[in-house]
Amino acid sequence: MGISYSTARYLAPASFIYNFLTNQYGLAIHDPTMKQVHDSNLSFFSPQPYFIGGFFFPQQIIQLIWIYRMWKLNPKKSDAERKELDQIVDYVPYYALGNFCIGTWMFFWCNEQLKTSNAFVVLNTLSQLFYIATKLGPMNTQSPSSVLTHVVSKTFAGIGVLDLLHNTSIAYFKDQAPSMLVKVGTGLGFGLASASSDWIFGGCMVYDLVALAVGQSGSWRQLLSLYAMGSAAIVGAKNYAIPPYVSRKEDYALTSQEDSPTAQEDVNDRV
């Protein structure tokens, strides 16, 4: 899914604006609003809706910083800047796909076409999980582009897990209580996800469970709360024992693209 630098610089902000504006329309203008649809369609994976809004605002700020850095870096200036930019651009197709899915999801959600809206949620969540599991290298804390791309992609995937559970449950199991299979599967699923996560995605798993717990009631709420505490313990112990990040200054032998014909050709191919 590689794309040129110029395409990435316009595709990322365009998809951000599309997602942001459609969701603002769904939140404040459309009748019924997104929250009204939520309140009238509940199931065992319905979160407290304000947790989604609480996640959305800082997520947008981080994405804007990430987009700004993409525009600021100049691949023709140095090999170092090219490599920094490559880390951002490589995620842009998945980022744009996610924004398209969630922005389009809103129209079907607000019209209570929940099975159709769920298709867009599934596509978004699976694509984000695929990227962070197979395409994203270890985070280098000395590289701002690496840090920002990890935060943007993993928070997108993390909240996507909550979206997937939420939309699927109300599309196919509206007004139902969780079965024993759901209870056991939730514990196992989040436990395995927490054990294979770094601080960022693992933190999202804990946040998702807290959002679900606050949105539920009774013994199911208590069990979700226990899962959240267990998830936090697993994430903390795993990442304390095995630090997930690297910290290195890249040793670029070439500081100028003029010294590297091959690098210059690569840049020209992507500009």
C-alpha angles and dihedrals in degrees: 000000000000116000136182123271092244092051092049092051091059101031096056098052092039091055091044091054092047093052094042096049096044091051092048088052090051093047100047114012113031118087111248097031124219091260093049090054089049093051093051095047113054133164141155093287097047108128128206097275096220089064088065091051090046090055095043099062101055089038090059092049092053091048091053090052089049091050091047091054090051090056093044098054117086115205091197094057099068144338089250093057091045092055091046090051093046090061090058099039093051090064097045097090091054091043092051092046090052093050091048092050096048094041091051092041089066094065094054093040094053090049089050093241088141100167091053092045088051091061090062091047092051092050092049097046096045093047092050092047090048091053098049092043100046111014107036117086125208114298114257108209090201091061117074091197092053093048094047094045091050092050094045096045097041095047089048089052093041097055087040089065090056091047091051095051092044100047095041093051095051094040094055108013106036115172092002129134119231116270123222088259090056092048094049093041092051092053094046095043096050091040092055092043091051092049091054097042136096122223093279103049091032090055088053090053090054090047091051092053092048090050090051093046093052090048094053135059143214124014092341089059090050092050092049089050090054090049089052092052091045091049091051091050092049094048092047096046095044096049094041091053095041111027105216100207137073126216116205140136108231111241103221110189091197120054097180131050088219088070093054118058091180093052090046090054090050091052093048090051092056102037 
